[in-house]
CSV table of C-alpha atoms and ligand atoms in Angstrom, one decimal:
chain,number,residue,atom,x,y,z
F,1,UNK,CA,4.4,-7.8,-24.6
F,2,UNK,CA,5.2,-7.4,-28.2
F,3,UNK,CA,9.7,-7.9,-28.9
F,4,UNK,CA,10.9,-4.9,-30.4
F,5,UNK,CA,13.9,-4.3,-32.5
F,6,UNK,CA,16.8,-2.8,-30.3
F,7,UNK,CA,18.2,-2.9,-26.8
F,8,UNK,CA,16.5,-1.4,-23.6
F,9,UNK,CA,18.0,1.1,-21.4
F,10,UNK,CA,18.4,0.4,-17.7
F,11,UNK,CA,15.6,2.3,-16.2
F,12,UNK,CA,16.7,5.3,-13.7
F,13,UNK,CA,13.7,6.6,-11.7
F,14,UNK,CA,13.3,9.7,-9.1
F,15,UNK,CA,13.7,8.2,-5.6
F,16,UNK,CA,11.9,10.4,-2.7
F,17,UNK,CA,14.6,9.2,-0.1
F,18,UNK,CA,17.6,10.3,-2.0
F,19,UNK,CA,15.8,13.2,-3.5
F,20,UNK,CA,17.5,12.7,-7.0
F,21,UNK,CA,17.0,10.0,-9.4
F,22,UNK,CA,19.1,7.4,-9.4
F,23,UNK,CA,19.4,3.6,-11.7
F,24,UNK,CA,16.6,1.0,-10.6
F,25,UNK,CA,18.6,-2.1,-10.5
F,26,UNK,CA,16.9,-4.8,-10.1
F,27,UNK,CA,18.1,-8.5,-10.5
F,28,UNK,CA,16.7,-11.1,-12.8
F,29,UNK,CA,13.2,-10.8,-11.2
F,30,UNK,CA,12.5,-7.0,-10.7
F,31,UNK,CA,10.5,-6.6,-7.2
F,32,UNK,CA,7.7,-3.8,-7.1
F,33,UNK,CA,5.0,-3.0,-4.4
F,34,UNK,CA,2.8,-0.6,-5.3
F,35,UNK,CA,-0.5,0.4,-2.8
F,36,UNK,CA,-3.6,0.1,-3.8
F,37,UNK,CA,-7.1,1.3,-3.3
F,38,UNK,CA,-9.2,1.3,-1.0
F,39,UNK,CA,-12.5,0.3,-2.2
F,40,UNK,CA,-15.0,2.8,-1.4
F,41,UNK,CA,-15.3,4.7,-4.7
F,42,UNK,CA,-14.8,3.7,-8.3
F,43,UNK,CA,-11.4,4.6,-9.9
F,44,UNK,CA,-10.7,8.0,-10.8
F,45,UNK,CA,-7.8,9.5,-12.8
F,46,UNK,CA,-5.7,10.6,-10.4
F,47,UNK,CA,-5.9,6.7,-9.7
F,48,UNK,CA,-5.2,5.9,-13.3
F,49,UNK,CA,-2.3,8.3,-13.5
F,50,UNK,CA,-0.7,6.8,-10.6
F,51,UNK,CA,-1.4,2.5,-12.1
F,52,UNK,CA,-0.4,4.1,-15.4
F,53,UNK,CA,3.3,5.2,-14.3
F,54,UNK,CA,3.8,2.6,-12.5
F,55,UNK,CA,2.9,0.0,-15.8
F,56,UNK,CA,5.3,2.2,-17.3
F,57,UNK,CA,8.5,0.8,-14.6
F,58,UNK,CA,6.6,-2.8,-15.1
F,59,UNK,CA,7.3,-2.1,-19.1
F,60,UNK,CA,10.5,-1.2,-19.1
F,61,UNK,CA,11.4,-4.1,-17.0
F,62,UNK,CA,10.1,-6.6,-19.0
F,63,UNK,CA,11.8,-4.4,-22.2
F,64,UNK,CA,15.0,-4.9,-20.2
F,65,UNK,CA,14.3,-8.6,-19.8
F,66,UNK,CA,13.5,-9.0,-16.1
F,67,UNK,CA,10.9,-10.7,-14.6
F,68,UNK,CA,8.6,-8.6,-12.6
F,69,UNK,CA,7.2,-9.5,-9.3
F,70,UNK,CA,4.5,-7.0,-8.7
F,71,UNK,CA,2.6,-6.7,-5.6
F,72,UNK,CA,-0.2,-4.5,-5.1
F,73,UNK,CA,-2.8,-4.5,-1.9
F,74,UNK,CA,-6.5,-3.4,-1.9
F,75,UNK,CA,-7.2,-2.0,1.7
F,76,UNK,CA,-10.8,-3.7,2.1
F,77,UNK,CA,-11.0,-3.1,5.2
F,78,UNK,CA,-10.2,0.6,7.3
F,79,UNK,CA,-12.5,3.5,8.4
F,80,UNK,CA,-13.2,5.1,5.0
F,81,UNK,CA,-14.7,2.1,4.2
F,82,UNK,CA,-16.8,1.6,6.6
F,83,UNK,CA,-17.9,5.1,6.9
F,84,UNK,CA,-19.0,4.9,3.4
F,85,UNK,CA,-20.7,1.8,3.7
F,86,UNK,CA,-22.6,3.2,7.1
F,87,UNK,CA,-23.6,6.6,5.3
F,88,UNK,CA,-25.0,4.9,1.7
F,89,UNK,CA,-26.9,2.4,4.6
F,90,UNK,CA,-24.5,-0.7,2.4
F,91,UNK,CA,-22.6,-3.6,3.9
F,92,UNK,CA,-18.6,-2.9,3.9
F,93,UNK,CA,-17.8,-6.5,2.2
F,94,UNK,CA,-20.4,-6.0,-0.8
F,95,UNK,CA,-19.5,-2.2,-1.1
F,96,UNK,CA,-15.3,-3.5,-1.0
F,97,UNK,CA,-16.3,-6.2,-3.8
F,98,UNK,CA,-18.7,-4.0,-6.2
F,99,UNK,CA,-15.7,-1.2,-6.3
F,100,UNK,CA,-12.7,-3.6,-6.7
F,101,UNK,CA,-14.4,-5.1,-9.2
F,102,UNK,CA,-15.0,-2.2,-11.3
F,103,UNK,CA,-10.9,-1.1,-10.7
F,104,UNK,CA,-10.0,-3.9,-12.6
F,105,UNK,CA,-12.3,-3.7,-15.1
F,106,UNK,CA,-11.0,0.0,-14.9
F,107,UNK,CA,-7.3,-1.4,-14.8
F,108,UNK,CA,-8.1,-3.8,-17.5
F,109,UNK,CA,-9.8,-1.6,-20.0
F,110,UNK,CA,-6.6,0.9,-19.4
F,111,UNK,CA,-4.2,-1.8,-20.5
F,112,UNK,CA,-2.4,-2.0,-17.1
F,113,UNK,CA,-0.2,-5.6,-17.0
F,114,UNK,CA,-1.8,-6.9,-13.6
F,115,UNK,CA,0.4,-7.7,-10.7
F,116,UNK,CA,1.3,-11.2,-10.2
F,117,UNK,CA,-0.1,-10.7,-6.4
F,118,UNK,CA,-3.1,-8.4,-6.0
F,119,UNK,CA,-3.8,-9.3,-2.5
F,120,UNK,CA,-6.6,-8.1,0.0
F,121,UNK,CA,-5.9,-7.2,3.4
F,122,UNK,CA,-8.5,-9.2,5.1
F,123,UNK,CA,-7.1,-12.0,3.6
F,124,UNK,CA,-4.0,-11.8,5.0
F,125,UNK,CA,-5.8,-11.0,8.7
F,126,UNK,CA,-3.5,-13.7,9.5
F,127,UNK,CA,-0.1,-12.4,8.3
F,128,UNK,CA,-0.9,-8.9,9.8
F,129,UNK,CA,-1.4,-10.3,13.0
F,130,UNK,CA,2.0,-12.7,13.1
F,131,UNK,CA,3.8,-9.5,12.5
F,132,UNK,CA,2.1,-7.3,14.9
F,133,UNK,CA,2.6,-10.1,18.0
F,134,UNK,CA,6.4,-10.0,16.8
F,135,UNK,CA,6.8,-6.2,16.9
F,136,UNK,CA,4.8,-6.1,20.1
F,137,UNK,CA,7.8,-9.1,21.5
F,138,UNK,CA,10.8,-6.8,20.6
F,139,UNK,CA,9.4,-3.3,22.1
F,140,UNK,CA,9.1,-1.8,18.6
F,141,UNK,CA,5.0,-1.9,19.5
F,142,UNK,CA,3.5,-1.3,22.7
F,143,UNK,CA,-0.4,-1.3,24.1
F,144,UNK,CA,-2.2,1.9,24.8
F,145,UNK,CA,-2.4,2.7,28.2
F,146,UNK,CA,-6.3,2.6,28.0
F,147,UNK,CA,-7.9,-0.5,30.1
F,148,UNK,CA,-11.2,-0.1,27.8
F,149,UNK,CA,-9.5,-0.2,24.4
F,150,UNK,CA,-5.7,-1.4,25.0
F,151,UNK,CA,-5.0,-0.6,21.1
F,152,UNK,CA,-1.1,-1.5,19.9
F,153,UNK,CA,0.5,1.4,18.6
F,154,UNK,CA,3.7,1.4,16.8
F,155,UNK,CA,7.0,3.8,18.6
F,156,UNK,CA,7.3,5.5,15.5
F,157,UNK,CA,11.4,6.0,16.9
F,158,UNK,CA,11.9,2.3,16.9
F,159,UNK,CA,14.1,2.3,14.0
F,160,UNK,CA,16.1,5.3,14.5
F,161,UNK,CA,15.4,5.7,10.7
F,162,UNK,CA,12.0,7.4,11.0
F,163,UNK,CA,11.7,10.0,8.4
F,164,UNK,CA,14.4,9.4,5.9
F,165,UNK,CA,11.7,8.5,3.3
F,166,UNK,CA,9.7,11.3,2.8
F,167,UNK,CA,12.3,13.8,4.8
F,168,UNK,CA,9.4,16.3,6.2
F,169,UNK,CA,10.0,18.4,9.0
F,170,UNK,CA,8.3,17.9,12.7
F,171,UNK,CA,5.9,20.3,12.0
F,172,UNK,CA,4.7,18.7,8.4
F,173,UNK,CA,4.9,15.5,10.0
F,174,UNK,CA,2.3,16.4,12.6
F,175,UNK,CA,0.0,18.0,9.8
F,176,UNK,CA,-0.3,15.2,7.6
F,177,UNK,CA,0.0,12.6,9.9
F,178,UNK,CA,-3.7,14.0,11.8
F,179,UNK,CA,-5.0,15.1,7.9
F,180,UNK,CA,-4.0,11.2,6.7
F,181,UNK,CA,-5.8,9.5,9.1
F,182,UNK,CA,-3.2,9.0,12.1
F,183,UNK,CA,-5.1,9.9,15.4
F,184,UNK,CA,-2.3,12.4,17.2
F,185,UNK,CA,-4.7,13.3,20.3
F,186,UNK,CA,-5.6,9.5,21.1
F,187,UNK,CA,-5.0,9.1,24.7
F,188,UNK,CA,-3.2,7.3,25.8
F,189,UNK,CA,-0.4,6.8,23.2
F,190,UNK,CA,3.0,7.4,24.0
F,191,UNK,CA,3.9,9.9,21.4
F,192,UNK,CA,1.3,11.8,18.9
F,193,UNK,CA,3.3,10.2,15.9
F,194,UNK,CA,3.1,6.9,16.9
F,195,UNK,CA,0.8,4.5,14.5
F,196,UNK,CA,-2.1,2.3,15.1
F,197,UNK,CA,-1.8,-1.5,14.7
F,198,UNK,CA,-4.2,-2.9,16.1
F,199,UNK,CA,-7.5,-1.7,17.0
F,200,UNK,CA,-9.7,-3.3,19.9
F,201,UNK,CA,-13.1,-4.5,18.3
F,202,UNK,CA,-15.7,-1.2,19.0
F,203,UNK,CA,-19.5,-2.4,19.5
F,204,UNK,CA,-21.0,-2.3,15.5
F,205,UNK,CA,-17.0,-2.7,14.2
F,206,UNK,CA,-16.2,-5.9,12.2
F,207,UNK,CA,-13.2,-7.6,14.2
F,208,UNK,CA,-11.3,-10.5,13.8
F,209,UNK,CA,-10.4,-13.1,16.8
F,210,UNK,CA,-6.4,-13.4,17.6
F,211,UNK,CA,-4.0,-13.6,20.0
F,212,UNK,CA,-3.7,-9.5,19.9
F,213,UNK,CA,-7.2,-9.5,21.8
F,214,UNK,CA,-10.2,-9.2,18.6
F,215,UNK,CA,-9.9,-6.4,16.4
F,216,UNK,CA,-8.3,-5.5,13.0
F,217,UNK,CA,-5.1,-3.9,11.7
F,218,UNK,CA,-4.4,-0.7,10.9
F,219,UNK,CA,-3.3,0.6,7.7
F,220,UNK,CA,0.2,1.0,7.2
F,221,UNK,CA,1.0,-2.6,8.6
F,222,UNK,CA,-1.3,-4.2,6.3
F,223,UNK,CA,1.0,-3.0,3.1
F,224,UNK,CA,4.6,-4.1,5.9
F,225,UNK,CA,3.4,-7.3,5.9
F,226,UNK,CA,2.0,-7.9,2.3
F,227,UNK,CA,5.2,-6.7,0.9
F,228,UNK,CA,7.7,-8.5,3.1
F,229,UNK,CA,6.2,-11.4,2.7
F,230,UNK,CA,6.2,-11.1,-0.8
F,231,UNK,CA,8.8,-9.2,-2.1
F,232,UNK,CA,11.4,-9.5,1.4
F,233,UNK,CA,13.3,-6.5,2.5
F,234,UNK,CA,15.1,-4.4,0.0
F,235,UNK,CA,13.0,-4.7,-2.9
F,236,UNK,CA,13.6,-2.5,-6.3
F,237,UNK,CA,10.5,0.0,-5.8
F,238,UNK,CA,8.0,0.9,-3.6
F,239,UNK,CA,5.4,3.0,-5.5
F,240,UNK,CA,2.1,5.2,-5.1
F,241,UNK,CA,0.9,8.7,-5.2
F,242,UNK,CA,2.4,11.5,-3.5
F,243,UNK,CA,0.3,11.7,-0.7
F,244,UNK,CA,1.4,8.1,0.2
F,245,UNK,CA,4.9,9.6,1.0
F,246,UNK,CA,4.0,10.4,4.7
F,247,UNK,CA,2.5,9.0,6.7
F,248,UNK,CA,1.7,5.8,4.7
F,249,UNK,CA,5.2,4.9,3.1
F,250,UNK,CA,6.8,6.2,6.2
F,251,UNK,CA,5.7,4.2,8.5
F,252,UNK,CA,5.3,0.7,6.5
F,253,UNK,CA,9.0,1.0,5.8
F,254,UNK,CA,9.5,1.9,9.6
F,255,UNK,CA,7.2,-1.3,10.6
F,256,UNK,CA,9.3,-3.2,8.5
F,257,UNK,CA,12.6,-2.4,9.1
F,258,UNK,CA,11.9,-2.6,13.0
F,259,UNK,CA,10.5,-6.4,12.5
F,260,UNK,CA,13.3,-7.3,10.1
F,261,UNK,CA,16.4,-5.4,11.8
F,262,UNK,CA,17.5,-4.8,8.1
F,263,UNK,CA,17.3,-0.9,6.1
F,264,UNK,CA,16.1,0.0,3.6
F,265,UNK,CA,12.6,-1.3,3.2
F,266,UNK,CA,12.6,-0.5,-0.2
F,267,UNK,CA,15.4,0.6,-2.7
F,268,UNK,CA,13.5,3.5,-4.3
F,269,UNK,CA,10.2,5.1,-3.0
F,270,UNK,CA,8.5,6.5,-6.1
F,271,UNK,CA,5.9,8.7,-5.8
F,272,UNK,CA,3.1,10.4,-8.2
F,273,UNK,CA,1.5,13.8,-8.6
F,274,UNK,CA,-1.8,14.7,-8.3
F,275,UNK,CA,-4.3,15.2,-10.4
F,276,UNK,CA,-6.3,18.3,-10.9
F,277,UNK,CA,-9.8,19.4,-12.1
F,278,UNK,CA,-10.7,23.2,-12.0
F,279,UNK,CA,-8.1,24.4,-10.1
F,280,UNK,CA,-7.7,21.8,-7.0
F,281,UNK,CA,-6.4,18.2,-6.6
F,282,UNK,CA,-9.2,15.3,-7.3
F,283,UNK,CA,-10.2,13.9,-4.1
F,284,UNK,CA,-13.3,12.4,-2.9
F,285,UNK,CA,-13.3,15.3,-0.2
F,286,UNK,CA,-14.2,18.0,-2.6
F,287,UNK,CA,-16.3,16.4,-4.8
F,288,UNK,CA,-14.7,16.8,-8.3
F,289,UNK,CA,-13.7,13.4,-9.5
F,290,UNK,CA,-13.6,12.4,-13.3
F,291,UNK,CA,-14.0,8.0,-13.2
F,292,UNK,CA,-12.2,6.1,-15.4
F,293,UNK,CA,-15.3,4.1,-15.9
F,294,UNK,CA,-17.6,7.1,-16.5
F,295,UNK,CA,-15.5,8.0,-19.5
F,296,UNK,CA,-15.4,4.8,-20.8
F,297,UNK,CA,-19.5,4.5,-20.6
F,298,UNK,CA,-19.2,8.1,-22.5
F,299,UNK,CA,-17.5,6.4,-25.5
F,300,UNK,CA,-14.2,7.7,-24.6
F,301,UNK,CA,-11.5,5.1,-25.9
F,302,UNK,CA,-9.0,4.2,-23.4
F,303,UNK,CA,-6.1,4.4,-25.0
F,304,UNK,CA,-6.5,8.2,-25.5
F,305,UNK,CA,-6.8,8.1,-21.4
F,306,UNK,CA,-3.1,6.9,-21.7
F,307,UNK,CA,-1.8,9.7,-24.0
F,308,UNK,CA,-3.6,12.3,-22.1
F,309,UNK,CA,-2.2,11.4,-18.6
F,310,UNK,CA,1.2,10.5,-20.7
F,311,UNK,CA,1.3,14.1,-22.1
F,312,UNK,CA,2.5,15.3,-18.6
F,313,UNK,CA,5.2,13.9,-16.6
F,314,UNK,CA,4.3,11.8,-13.8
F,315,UNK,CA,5.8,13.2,-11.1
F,316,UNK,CA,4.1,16.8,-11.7
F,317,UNK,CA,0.6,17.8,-10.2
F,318,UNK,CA,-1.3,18.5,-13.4
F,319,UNK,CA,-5.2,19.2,-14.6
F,320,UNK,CA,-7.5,17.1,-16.3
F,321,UNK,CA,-9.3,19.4,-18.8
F,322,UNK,CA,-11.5,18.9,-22.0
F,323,UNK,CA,-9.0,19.9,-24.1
F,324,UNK,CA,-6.1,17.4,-23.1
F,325,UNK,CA,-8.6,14.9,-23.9
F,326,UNK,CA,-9.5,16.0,-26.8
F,327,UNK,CA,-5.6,16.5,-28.0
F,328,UNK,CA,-4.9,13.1,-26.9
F,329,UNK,CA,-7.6,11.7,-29.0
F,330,UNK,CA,-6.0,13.4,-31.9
F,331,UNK,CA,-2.8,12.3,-31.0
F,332,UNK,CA,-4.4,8.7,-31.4
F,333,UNK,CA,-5.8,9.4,-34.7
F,334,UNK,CA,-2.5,10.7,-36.4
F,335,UNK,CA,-0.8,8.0,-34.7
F,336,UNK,CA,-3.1,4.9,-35.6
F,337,UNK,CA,-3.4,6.9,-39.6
F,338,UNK,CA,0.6,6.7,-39.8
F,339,UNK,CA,0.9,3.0,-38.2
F,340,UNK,CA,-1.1,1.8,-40.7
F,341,UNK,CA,1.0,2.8,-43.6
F,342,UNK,CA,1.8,0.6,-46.4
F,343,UNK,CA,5.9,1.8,-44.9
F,344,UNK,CA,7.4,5.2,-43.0
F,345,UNK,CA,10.5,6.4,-42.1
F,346,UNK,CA,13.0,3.6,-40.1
F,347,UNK,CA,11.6,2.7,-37.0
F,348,UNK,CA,15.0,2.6,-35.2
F,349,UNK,CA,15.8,5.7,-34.3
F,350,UNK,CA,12.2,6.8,-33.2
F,351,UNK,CA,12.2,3.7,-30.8
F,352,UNK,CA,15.6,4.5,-29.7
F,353,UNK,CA,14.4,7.7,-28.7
F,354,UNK,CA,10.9,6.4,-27.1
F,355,UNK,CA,13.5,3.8,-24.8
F,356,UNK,CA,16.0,7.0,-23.8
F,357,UNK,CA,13.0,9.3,-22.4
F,358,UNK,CA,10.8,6.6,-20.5
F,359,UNK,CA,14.2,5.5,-19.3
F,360,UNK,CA,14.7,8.6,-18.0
F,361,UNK,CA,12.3,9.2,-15.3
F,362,UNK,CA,9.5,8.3,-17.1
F,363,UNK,CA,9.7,11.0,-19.6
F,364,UNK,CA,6.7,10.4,-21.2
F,365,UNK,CA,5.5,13.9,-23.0
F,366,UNK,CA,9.5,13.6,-24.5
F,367,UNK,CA,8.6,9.9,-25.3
F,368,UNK,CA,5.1,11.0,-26.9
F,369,UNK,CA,7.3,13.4,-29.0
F,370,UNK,CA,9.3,10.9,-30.4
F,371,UNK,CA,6.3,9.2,-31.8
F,372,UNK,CA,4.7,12.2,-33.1
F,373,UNK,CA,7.8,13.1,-34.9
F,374,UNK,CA,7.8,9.6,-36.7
F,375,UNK,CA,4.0,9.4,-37.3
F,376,UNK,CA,3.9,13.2,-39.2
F,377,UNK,CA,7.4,12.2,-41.6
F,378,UNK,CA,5.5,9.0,-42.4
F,379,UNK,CA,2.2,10.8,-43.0
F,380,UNK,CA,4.0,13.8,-45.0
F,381,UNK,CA,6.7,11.6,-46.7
F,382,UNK,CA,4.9,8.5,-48.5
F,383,UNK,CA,7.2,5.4,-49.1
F,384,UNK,CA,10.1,4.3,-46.9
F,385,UNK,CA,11.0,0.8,-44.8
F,386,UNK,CA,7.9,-1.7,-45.0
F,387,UNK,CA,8.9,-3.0,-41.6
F,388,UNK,CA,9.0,0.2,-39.6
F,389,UNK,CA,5.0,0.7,-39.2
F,390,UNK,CA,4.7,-2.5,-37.7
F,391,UNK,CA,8.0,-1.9,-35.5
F,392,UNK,CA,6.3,1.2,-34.3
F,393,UNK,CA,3.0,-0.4,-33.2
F,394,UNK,CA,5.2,-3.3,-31.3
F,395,UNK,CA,6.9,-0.3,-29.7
F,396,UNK,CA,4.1,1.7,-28.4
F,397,UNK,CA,2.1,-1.5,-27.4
F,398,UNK,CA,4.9,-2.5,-25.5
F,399,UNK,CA,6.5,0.3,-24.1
F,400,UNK,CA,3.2,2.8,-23.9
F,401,UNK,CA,0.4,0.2,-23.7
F,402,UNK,CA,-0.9,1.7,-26.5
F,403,UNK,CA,-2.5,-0.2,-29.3
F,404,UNK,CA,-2.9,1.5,-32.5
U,501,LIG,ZN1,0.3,0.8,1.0
C-alpha cells in the first residue's frame, strides 16, 4: 500500500451481536476471518461486494499500522458442490479448481489485498476431524441415533450462548436454518436445530477415512476449525454476507466456543447486504447473476466495479443497474482527469475526510464524496499545491483500491 500524508483513525465497524457499532481494536497484528466461496459458480457481485468491504477493514488496518492476519476458507467440498458437479455430468475436484481459480483472478483483477491464509477445507480434512473427535469427548457432539448412518451432530445448546450472534427468534431460526441447508427433519437428531458434523460416507459420495468412521465434515465446522487454528479464539472480525449471520456464523462460533470453553468466538461479526438485480437479491437460485468476470471480458474496467459497489454502503441490500455502472465509470473519469493535474487544491483535508467516513462504518458513498469534492475544485480551479494530486492517488489506491 501506498503511505499517505496524515494519521489514520481507529476503525469502528457495525457488530451484529451488539447491534450497534462499536471500535475494532485489534493489537499489533489485526485478526480477520472472512468465509469464502464455495466453488460451484464463478464470482458474482454480490460476492465482490462482500470481498470489497471486507478489503476495505484490511485497508484501514494497514492505514492504522497493524499487521493483518486474514484468513479466508473456500468450501471445496459440501452438497452444492457436488450437486453441481452431478447435474453438468463434471467431476467435483476439477469443477472446485476451474471456479476457485477464476475467483482469484476475479479477486485479483478487483484489487482485493489476498489473505495471508486462503485455505481449502479438504485440506484441512485432518484439522476438522481432530476437532470433531474432541467435541464428540466432551458431550458438546453426539452420534445420530441411526445404526445405518450414525452421523455426529452438534447440541446446538452446548454453549448456553447459542444465538447471541445473529439474535433471531425460534421461529426465524427454524426457517433459515432448513432454507440454509441445516436438515431439521433428519431423524434421528436430538433437536431440529442441531448441526451436522460429520456425515457417514453415502454409496457415490467422496469420503475421507478417520477415526469418526469415513465420511466428511459439515460446513460450519470446517470455517471453527480453520479459524481457531489460525486466528485462536477472540479474534478482531469475523466477516461475510448477511445471509452468513444464521445459521453459518451461528453455529461456527457455537462449535468453537464449546471446544475451547472460552466466549466470544469473535469480537465483531460483520455482515454484508445483498445485492440486487431487477427487483430480487442475486442468487444462483433465481437465475439473475451479473459475474465479475463476465464484466471484465465486456471491457468493463475494474476499478469502476469498486466505485459502483462503493457508491452504497455496505451494510444496505442495494441493486446493480446499468446506470450505477455507468455513473461509476464517470466517476473514474473525472477522478483519473483531476489526479493527473499539473496541482489541485491541498490534499489534506480531502484525505482527512476520506479516513473519517471509511472509519466510520465503512462509509463509503460519504468517502466517494470527499473525493469528488476535491477532483471538481481541481478540475474548475487550475493551479494550487503540486503535491496534492499525487497525495490523492496514494490515498485512493490505498484506502479505496483504486488506481487512477
Ligand atoms: Zn464460514
Amino acid at each position: 500500500m501506498p503511505r499517505i500524508p496524515g494519521t489514520a483513525r481507529p476503525l469502528r465497524l457495525h457488530d451484529t451481536a451488539a447491534g450497534q457499532l462499536r471500535p475494532t481494536a485489534p493489537g499489533p497484528v489485526a485478526r480477520m476471518y472472512v468465509c469464502g466461496i464455495t466453488p460451484y459458480d464463478a464470482t458474482h457481485l454480490g460476492h465482490a461486494a462482500t470481498y470489497l468491504a471486507f478489503d476495505l477493514v484490511h485497508r484501514l488496518w494497514l492505514d492504522a499500522g497493524h499487521e493483518v492476519h486474514y484468513v479466508q476458507n473456500v468450501t471445496d467440498i459440501d452438497d452444492p458442490l457436488l450437486e453441481r458437479a452431478e447435474r453438468d455430468q463434471d467431476d467435483w475436484v476439477v469443477l472446485g479448481m476451474r471456479e476457485t481459480a477464476l475467483f482469484r483472478e476475479d479477486m485479483e483483477a478487483l484489487r482485493v489485498l489476498p489473505p495471508r491464509d486462503f485455505v481449502g477445507a479438504v485440506e484441512t480434512i485432518p484439522e476438522i476431524i481432530e476437532v470433531i473427535g474432541k467435541l464428540l469427548a466432551s458431550g458438546a457432539a453426539y452420534r445420530a441415533d441411526d445404526p445405518e448412518y450414525p452421523d455426529v451432530y452438534f447440541d446446538h445448546a452446548a454453549t448456553g450462548h447459542f444465538g447471541y450472534e445473529s439474535h433471531y427468534d425460534a421461529e426465524t431460526m427454524a426457517r433459515f436454518f432448513a432454507e440454509r441447508g441445516g436438515d431439521p427433519d433428519r431423524p434421528g437428531k436430538r433437536d431440529p436445530l442441531d448441526a451436522l458434523l460429520w456425515r457417514m460416507a453415502r454409496p457415490g459420495e467422496p469420503s475421507w477415512e478417520s477415526e469418526l468412521g469415513e465420511g466428511r465434515p459439515g460446513w460450519h465446522i470446517e470455517c471453527s476449525a480453520i479459524a481457531l487454528n489460525r486466528l485462536g479464539v477472540g479474534f478482531d472480525v469475523q466477516g461475510g454476507g448477511s445471509d452468513l449471520a444464521f445459521p453459518h456464523h451461528e453455529y461456527s462460533a457455537a462449535h468453537a466456543e464449546a471446544l475451547v470453553g472460552e466466549h466470544p468466538f469473535a469480537r465483531h461479526y460483520v455482515h454484508a447486504g445483498m445485492i440486487g438485480l431487477d427487483g430480487a437479491k442475486m442468487s444462483k437460485s433465481k437465475g439473475n447473476l451479473v459475474f465479475v468476470s463476465r464484466l471484465r471480458a465486456d471491457g468493463v474496467d475494474p476499478a469502476a466495479i469498486r466505485l459502483a459497489l462503493f457508491a452504497g454502503h455496505y451494510r444496505d441490500d442495494r441493486a446493480w443497474t446499468d446506470a450505477l455502472l455507468a455513473e461509476a465509470r464517470e466517476r473514474l473519469a473525472r477522478w483519473r482527469e483531476a489526479a493527473a493535474l499539473e496541482a489541485g487544491p491541498d490534499a489534506g483535508s480531502a484525505i482527512a475526510r476520506l479516513r473519517d467516513h471509511l472509519a466510520d462504518d465503512l462509509d463509503t458513498p460519504r468517502a466517494l464524496a470527499a473525493v469528488d469534492a476535491w477532483a471538481s475544485e481541481a478540475l474548475t480551479r487550475q493551479g494550487g499545491d503540486a503535491e496534492a494530486p499525487g497525495q490523492i492517488r496514494a490515498a485512493v489506491d490505498a484506502l479505496l483500491g483504486v488506481a487512477l
